[in-house]
Every structure is written in C-alpha cells, then in structure tokens.
Amino acid sequence: MAATKQAQSLINDSYRTILIQLKSNTFNSLFRIQQTHGHIIKTGHSNDTHLITNLLSLYSKHLRISDATQVLYSITDPDILSFSTLISSCSTSKHFDEALLHFRQMLKHGILPDNVVTPSALKACAGLLGLKIGRQIHGLAKVCGFESDSFVQSSLVDMYVKCGEVKDARMLFDRMGHRNVVCWSILVAGYARQGYVDEAKVLFNEMRDSGVEPNLITWNGLIAGFNYNGLASESVALLHKMHLEGFKPDGTSVSSVLPMIGQLEELKVGIQVHSYVIKQGLGLDKWVVTALIDMYGKCGCASEMLKVFKEMAQMDVGSCNALVCGLSRNGRVDDALEMFRQFKNQGLQLDVVSWTSMIASCTQNGKDVEALELFREMQVAGVKPNSVTIPCILPACANIAALMRGKAAHCFSVRRNFFYDVYVGTALIDMYGKCGKLGDARICFDRMPTRNLASWNAIMGGYAMHGKSKEAIEIFELMKKIGQKPNFISFTCILSACSQSGLAEEGWNYFKSMSVDYGIDARIEHYTCMITLLGRSGRIEDAFTLVKTIPYEPDACIWGSLLSFCKVHGNVGLGEIAAKKLFKLEPDNPGNYVLLSNIYAAKGLWKEVNRVRDVMKRMGLRKNPGYSWIELKDKVHTLLAGDRTHPQMLQILERLDKLNMEMVKSGYLPDTALVLKDVEEQDKEHFLCGHSEKLAVGLGLLNTPPGTTLRVIKNLRICGDCHVVIKFISNFERREILVRDTNRFHHFKNGVCSCGDLW
DNA sequence: ATTTGCGTGC
C-alpha cells in the first residue's frame, strides 16, 4: 500500500516536471501537452488539482479554449486559480460571453472573485458592452473589499467608459489615489473613442503635466479614437506629432490611421502613410499590410492593392481576406474567387471571415449558385458559419427562391441562437417574402425582439411584392405609430404596394406626404411607382403628363413601365414614343423591341412587326431566353423555353396537352395576339413546347401530391398566354400556384390571379 | 492567473 503511494507520488512529480518544461517551451509543444494530458488520464491522475490546473494554463496559453474548458470542468473541485486562468484566457482571446459564463459558474461553485479574476471579467463586460453585469461585478468588488486595487480600478474605468458611461468612469478616475499610465491611457482613449475628442486632448496634456509620461499605447489609443470619429487627417497629424516628439510609431499606430482613410477615400493621404510605412520599415507588420490592402481596395486602386499583397512577407489570413474583399469591391469577383481557391489549395487556414466575405461577394454580384456552393463547402471544411454568414447567404436563397436552403439556414440560426440577431431576422423576412412564404416572413417579423428600419422595410417590401397593399399600409401605419421614421426605401415599398393594387388615392397621399411630412425628395423610383399607378388604371395620357414633371431625366424604368402599359392597353402612339426613348437609353435590350412588336402585332400591324424584327436582326439582338425554375424536394429544376432535355419532358407535355384539351372544352380560346407574334423564327418552337413557366407548372403537377401549392420563378415577365393558362390550371387542379416574375408575385387561386390581370 | 492600442464580413 505504502509502496503504491510512493510510486504514485513519484509519477506525480515526474508529470509536474514535464509540465514545467512544457511551460517554458512556447514552441510546438501543443502536441506534447495533449500527449501528457492523455498519460495523466490513463494513469488515473485526472483528479490531481495541481496537475490539472497546470494543464489548463498550458492549454490557455495555446488558446485552446475548448480544451481548457473541458479540463476545468473535469475537476471535481476547481479552485479560483483555474477559473482565473480560464477566464483571462477567454477574455484575451475575445471570447467574452464564455468568460462571463465561466465567471458565473465560478460563483455557482461558491467561489468569490478576487482582485485578479475581476479585471478579466470586467474586460469581458467592456467587450460585450454589458453594463448591467459590469455594475454587478463592481458591487462584488466593493463587498469583497478590493475595489481600490489599481488593476480593478483601471478595469472598472475601462468598462464604464467603453459602455458609454463616461461620467461614472470619470468619477472613479477622480477618486483614484495613484494614477498610472494605464488608467490615464484608458481614459484618454475612451474619451476620444466616445467622441469627446477635445476633452481627450486636454486629458492628454493634463496627464503630462501631472508627471506621467505617455507610452506608445497612450499615443495609439488617442490616434485610434480620433480616427474612429472620422477625423482621418487629424489622426495622421497626431502620427506626425508623435514622430516629432521622439516616439517611433509602430505598426499599430499606422494601422489605426488607415481604416478611416479608406472609408473617406482619401487616396493622397493613404499614399503618404504608405511611403511613411516604407521609410520606417513597418511593411513587414501583417496588420499594416492588411490595413494598406483594405485602404487601397476602398480607394479603388486594385493594382496598388495587389502590389502590396505580393510584397507581403508571409501569408496571413487577415490580409488574404482584405484582398478578396478589395477585389470584389472593385468589380473583380472572378479574380477574388480564383484567389480564394488558391489560398484554400495552398493550405491557408481560412476562417469564418474568409468564407463569409467570399460568400458576400458572390451574393452581391449575382453569383447566387456559387454562394450556396461555398456555404456548403465551408461547412465541409469544418468552419462554422456565424451570425454574419447567415444574412450573407440568405439573399442567395431569396434570389433563386431556394426555399429549402433558406429554411435550413433558418433552423441553423435557431439552433445556434442567431435568430434574434436583427440582421439575421431581416434577411429571413426578405428570403421568405421572395420565396413566396409571406406568412413565414410575418412570423419572423413578429418574433423579432428588436427591429431596425431595414426590418420594417423588408416586411413591407414583401407585402408590396405580393400585391398585398392592405397589409403593407397596416405595417406602414404601425411603423409611424411606434415612432420608427420611414426613409426613401420605405416609401418605395408603400408606393409600389399601392400601385400594384391600384390604390390611386392612397398612393397619391403617400407620395405627397413623403416630401411634406418627412422632407424626403421624390427619387426616380418613386416616380416610377406613380407612373405605374396611373398606367395600371389605364390613365396612360396622365402618366405621360407626369413624366414631363419629373425633375430628373426619366430613366429606362420609367419608359419601360410606360411601354408595358401601352401594350396592356393597346396604345400604339404613346408606345412608339416610349420605345424610341428606350432604344436610345438601352439599345441592346431585346425586351423593348419585343414589347413594341407585340403592341403592333396585337393590332395586326404586320408591316411594323417586320420592321422591328429587321432592326433587331441588324443589331444582332436575340430575345433573352426565358427560363423558369421550381424547387421540388430540395432540388431546383430549371426549365428553358423550347428546351426538351428535362427527363420528364414527355410527361410534362402530355399533362399540359390534356389540360389544354380541358381548356378548349370549357370554352377557352388561345389569345393568339399575345402568344404568337414573337419576333424570331425560333420562337415558334417555344410556342410549340410552351413557355418555361408553363413547363415548370407541369413538372410541379407531376411531382407533388394534389393540393400542394406550387412556387415557380421566372427570369422574365410572365407571358400573357401563360397567365391565362395558369389561371385555368389553378381552378381545374384545385391548386394554389405562385409565380414570381421580374416584377412581382402572381398568386393563382380558383381561376383568379392576385394581380388582377394587370401587370 | 489580472488592467490600456490595430485590421477583414451584413
């Protein structure tokens, strides 16, 4: 018995020696730590608090927070030392919420905080802007009697000032007996960052007068604070002053100054700083490199950005991320994607930010499919999406109406507690609206704990897109009631809602109210809504009169709206005027030629139809191929007009044929004026096969149980004949069918469409 | 084992 005890203690001693060795060796020892950890468990020493605490601190040093956490909670009775180690490690690595979680656990274990763990906990409060818990910890410090510890006091001042409680911070500071350089720095930087820049300057001088010399961090904090408030040139001036007074600015000084220079696109100042960097030999600092890349990217200097990147000493994730963003910002998404792939293949450890920015670049540049693929790849690579990734991926789901993928992202957000993030919520509203699930959009809206202007606009835009003007108006009025000020986008939503359902009076009232009550000048898109409002009610002459009053040069949207209403109401004369303008504004858009030719065709003006067709031929324009897609069981099926490659095409045509016969039986006559007179020969084939939206509906009918709602998306405006046919199908098959075209949603139900046959 | 400064994503 005694012998085993002796052996045990011998083993214990040797472990202790190993751990001490590991502590002194900072390089490459992670593997050895894990190895030793394994041995300790295997030999049954996992309850030796000393050994375990040492392990914990080793893991913390390597920023292996999850390992450290596991170790801590494997001890039956962790002491304050181990908690302290873990909490400080969480705080310094910015895992603030975890730091506070462990702090609470520590209290639950019956351990009171001391003067050492308190600063770490306060740092976390400052990082999370958690004033309430910060005050509680302050209270604990008072009760436990270490409120006057200089570390605790500095941390308290920092916490209060970062949470915006400048007065409280100042009161504490004034009561402090000895003020060292750290607490002066905290106050100076804090004042500057909170926008009290002049007071910060005064404090800085007071500090020197009181005999405390500023250090590098003091200077840098002041510079960063100025920069944070958009005072780019002032912070560059501080950089100079610092240099003149014999403080050599370091990488941090420089990278504090650059972000705002980029944001203000002050290229000249940026170049000055860059040359200073080269002169001072600061170009090896990875933060400086990243900040320079970011600055050049924001100033539109892609080549200079690439040059800085190429001269970089060693690969760094941050710099690579900045480069990818810079490339996409300058319209070079394909280059960004290629670089991203290269980084990945080179084995660079891409992080959440890398993936998220690449995904964001794709969604912002119409590469929705690529974005979704990247999102999948990212998870395969073991990188967990965060609350920023979700609102970046959702627009891609919305654009291509990939409802299942959107829903999956929704579930993911709920599981990971991102759902209450205002950006996530707003993106979900938008996604559900664009996927035709207005009810779900509303549920998301109602469940949001906090909403911002974008959230209100998103739900209103959803209602507008579906032609639900009553609901859009309700939201708008609610918004006014609770004091949320609308902006120009809110008015675009409400006006388009009114115009979609022909609420002429309401529309005009909102249009007037916009400038009178809110001081918002009508933009071109607001005029477009009003033109549409008039056009829809058949008042095309009035619409033309309104166009003349627009204080800007009318754009293609205005003329395009007019032209399409000329088609709906068969107005050849005004149609020709609108078309003429459009041919000048966008000569390469085939849609306008097609519309004009359809106007002619409806009146049987074949000579004019041919003339337009000849112009198109001469210009080498072809009608944009129409395609539609439908999501069935998590898979998106794309159907091209005239394309017979879909494996179920024969069945689709058979089904549509049968429906066609039923239609004829019930007295339907195809409206040849709407269908046939497409401009090109090949469109005859389209006619034979049916338009893509019809094919998508057919595919949906074949592959879903009776009664299921179908959701179809089309890349062009829905065609008139399809509109008639789908109305019939909705009645005959007792199905709700939603078709989203480039303009809005059409809800087909019981043989009626929500657009009221005007679109 | 504790306190101050920098960059990339909506």
mmCIF file of N, CA and C in Angstrom, chain A residues 637 639 643-660 689 694-704 733:
data_model
loop_
_atom_site.group_PDB
_atom_site.id
_atom_site.type_symbol
_atom_site.label_atom_id
_atom_site.label_comp_id
_atom_site.label_asym_id
_atom_site.label_seq_id
_atom_site.Cartn_x
_atom_site.Cartn_y
_atom_site.Cartn_z
ATOM 1 N N HIS A 637 -35.211 22.643 -60.159
ATOM 2 C CA HIS A 637 -35.274 22.226 -61.559
ATOM 3 C C HIS A 637 -35.408 23.466 -62.427
ATOM 4 N N LEU A 639 -36.113 25.057 -66.137
ATOM 5 C CA LEU A 639 -36.732 24.702 -67.414
ATOM 6 C C LEU A 639 -36.576 25.857 -68.379
ATOM 7 N N ASP A 643 -36.576 24.004 -74.617
ATOM 8 C CA ASP A 643 -35.561 23.007 -74.339
ATOM 9 C C ASP A 643 -36.252 21.711 -73.911
ATOM 10 N N ARG A 644 -35.851 20.606 -74.555
ATOM 11 C CA ARG A 644 -36.561 19.356 -74.264
ATOM 12 C C ARG A 644 -35.721 18.380 -73.460
ATOM 13 N N THR A 645 -34.664 18.871 -72.826
ATOM 14 C CA THR A 645 -33.724 17.937 -72.195
ATOM 15 C C THR A 645 -34.179 17.428 -70.835
ATOM 16 N N HIS A 646 -35.173 18.060 -70.235
ATOM 17 C CA HIS A 646 -35.575 17.567 -68.916
ATOM 18 C C HIS A 646 -36.098 16.139 -69.042
ATOM 19 N N PRO A 647 -35.634 15.228 -68.166
ATOM 20 C CA PRO A 647 -36.000 13.815 -68.293
ATOM 21 C C PRO A 647 -37.507 13.571 -68.273
ATOM 22 N N GLN A 648 -38.261 14.465 -67.674
ATOM 23 C CA GLN A 648 -39.701 14.226 -67.608
ATOM 24 C C GLN A 648 -40.470 15.027 -68.658
ATOM 25 N N MET A 649 -39.723 15.520 -69.678
ATOM 26 C CA MET A 649 -40.352 16.444 -70.613
ATOM 27 C C MET A 649 -41.576 15.861 -71.312
ATOM 28 N N LEU A 650 -41.473 14.586 -71.715
ATOM 29 C CA LEU A 650 -42.602 13.980 -72.425
ATOM 30 C C LEU A 650 -43.856 13.982 -71.571
ATOM 31 N N GLN A 651 -43.678 13.581 -70.312
ATOM 32 C CA GLN A 651 -44.821 13.554 -69.395
ATOM 33 C C GLN A 651 -45.385 14.941 -69.180
ATOM 34 N N ILE A 652 -44.481 15.932 -69.078
ATOM 35 C CA ILE A 652 -44.926 17.318 -68.860
ATOM 36 C C ILE A 652 -45.819 17.738 -70.023
ATOM 37 N N LEU A 653 -45.316 17.498 -71.259
ATOM 38 C CA LEU A 653 -46.068 17.930 -72.442
ATOM 39 C C LEU A 653 -47.407 17.215 -72.525
ATOM 40 N N GLU A 654 -47.399 15.934 -72.153
ATOM 41 C CA GLU A 654 -48.628 15.154 -72.160
ATOM 42 C C GLU A 654 -49.652 15.765 -71.208
ATOM 43 N N ARG A 655 -49.143 16.085 -69.991
ATOM 44 C CA ARG A 655 -50.030 16.655 -68.974
ATOM 45 C C ARG A 655 -50.598 17.998 -69.428
ATOM 46 N N LEU A 656 -49.723 18.830 -70.000
ATOM 47 C CA LEU A 656 -50.163 20.147 -70.462
ATOM 48 C C LEU A 656 -51.154 20.013 -71.620
ATOM 49 N N ASP A 657 -50.911 19.000 -72.451
ATOM 50 C CA ASP A 657 -51.804 18.738 -73.577
ATOM 51 C C ASP A 657 -53.210 18.416 -73.093
ATOM 52 N N LYS A 658 -53.256 17.547 -72.094
ATOM 53 C CA LYS A 658 -54.551 17.178 -71.514
ATOM 54 C C LYS A 658 -55.262 18.403 -70.962
ATOM 55 N N LEU A 659 -54.505 19.202 -70.253
ATOM 56 C CA LEU A 659 -55.078 20.419 -69.663
ATOM 57 C C LEU A 659 -55.589 21.345 -70.757
ATOM 58 N N ASN A 660 -54.825 21.388 -71.842
ATOM 59 C CA ASN A 660 -55.205 22.233 -72.968
ATOM 60 C C ASN A 660 -56.552 21.803 -73.528
ATOM 61 N N CYS A 689 -43.581 24.125 -77.712
ATOM 62 C CA CYS A 689 -43.232 23.467 -76.462
ATOM 63 C C CYS A 689 -43.907 24.108 -75.268
ATOM 64 N N LYS A 694 -44.994 27.548 -67.951
ATOM 65 C CA LYS A 694 -45.998 26.500 -68.110
ATOM 66 C C LYS A 694 -45.364 25.132 -67.861
ATOM 67 N N LEU A 695 -44.145 24.968 -68.416
ATOM 68 C CA LEU A 695 -43.438 23.698 -68.231
ATOM 69 C C LEU A 695 -43.148 23.444 -66.754
ATOM 70 N N ALA A 696 -42.749 24.499 -66.044
ATOM 71 C CA ALA A 696 -42.430 24.344 -64.621
ATOM 72 C C ALA A 696 -43.677 23.948 -63.830
ATOM 73 N N VAL A 697 -44.809 24.578 -64.185
ATOM 74 C CA VAL A 697 -46.055 24.232 -63.512
ATOM 75 C C VAL A 697 -46.387 22.765 -63.797
ATOM 76 N N GLY A 698 -46.211 22.352 -65.066
ATOM 77 C CA GLY A 698 -46.470 20.961 -65.436
ATOM 78 C C GLY A 698 -45.614 20.007 -64.622
ATOM 79 N N LEU A 699 -44.332 20.339 -64.480
ATOM 80 C CA LEU A 699 -43.422 19.495 -63.706
ATOM 81 C C LEU A 699 -43.863 19.418 -62.243
ATOM 82 N N GLY A 700 -44.312 20.551 -61.728
ATOM 83 C CA GLY A 700 -44.783 20.592 -60.347
ATOM 84 C C GLY A 700 -46.014 19.723 -60.163
ATOM 85 N N LEU A 701 -46.932 19.771 -61.115
ATOM 86 C CA LEU A 701 -48.148 18.971 -61.037
ATOM 87 C C LEU A 701 -47.814 17.489 -60.986
ATOM 88 N N LEU A 702 -46.811 17.110 -61.793
ATOM 89 C CA LEU A 702 -46.444 15.696 -61.884
ATOM 90 C C LEU A 702 -45.805 15.170 -60.605
ATOM 91 N N ASN A 703 -45.084 16.028 -59.898
ATOM 92 C CA ASN A 703 -44.229 15.537 -58.818
ATOM 93 C C ASN A 703 -44.662 15.899 -57.406
ATOM 94 N N THR A 704 -45.860 16.470 -57.269
ATOM 95 C CA THR A 704 -46.336 16.789 -55.917
ATOM 96 C C THR A 704 -47.739 16.235 -55.739
ATOM 97 N N GLU A 733 -57.230 22.176 -61.305
ATOM 98 C CA GLU A 733 -56.492 21.235 -60.459
ATOM 99 C C GLU A 733 -56.687 21.526 -58.975
#
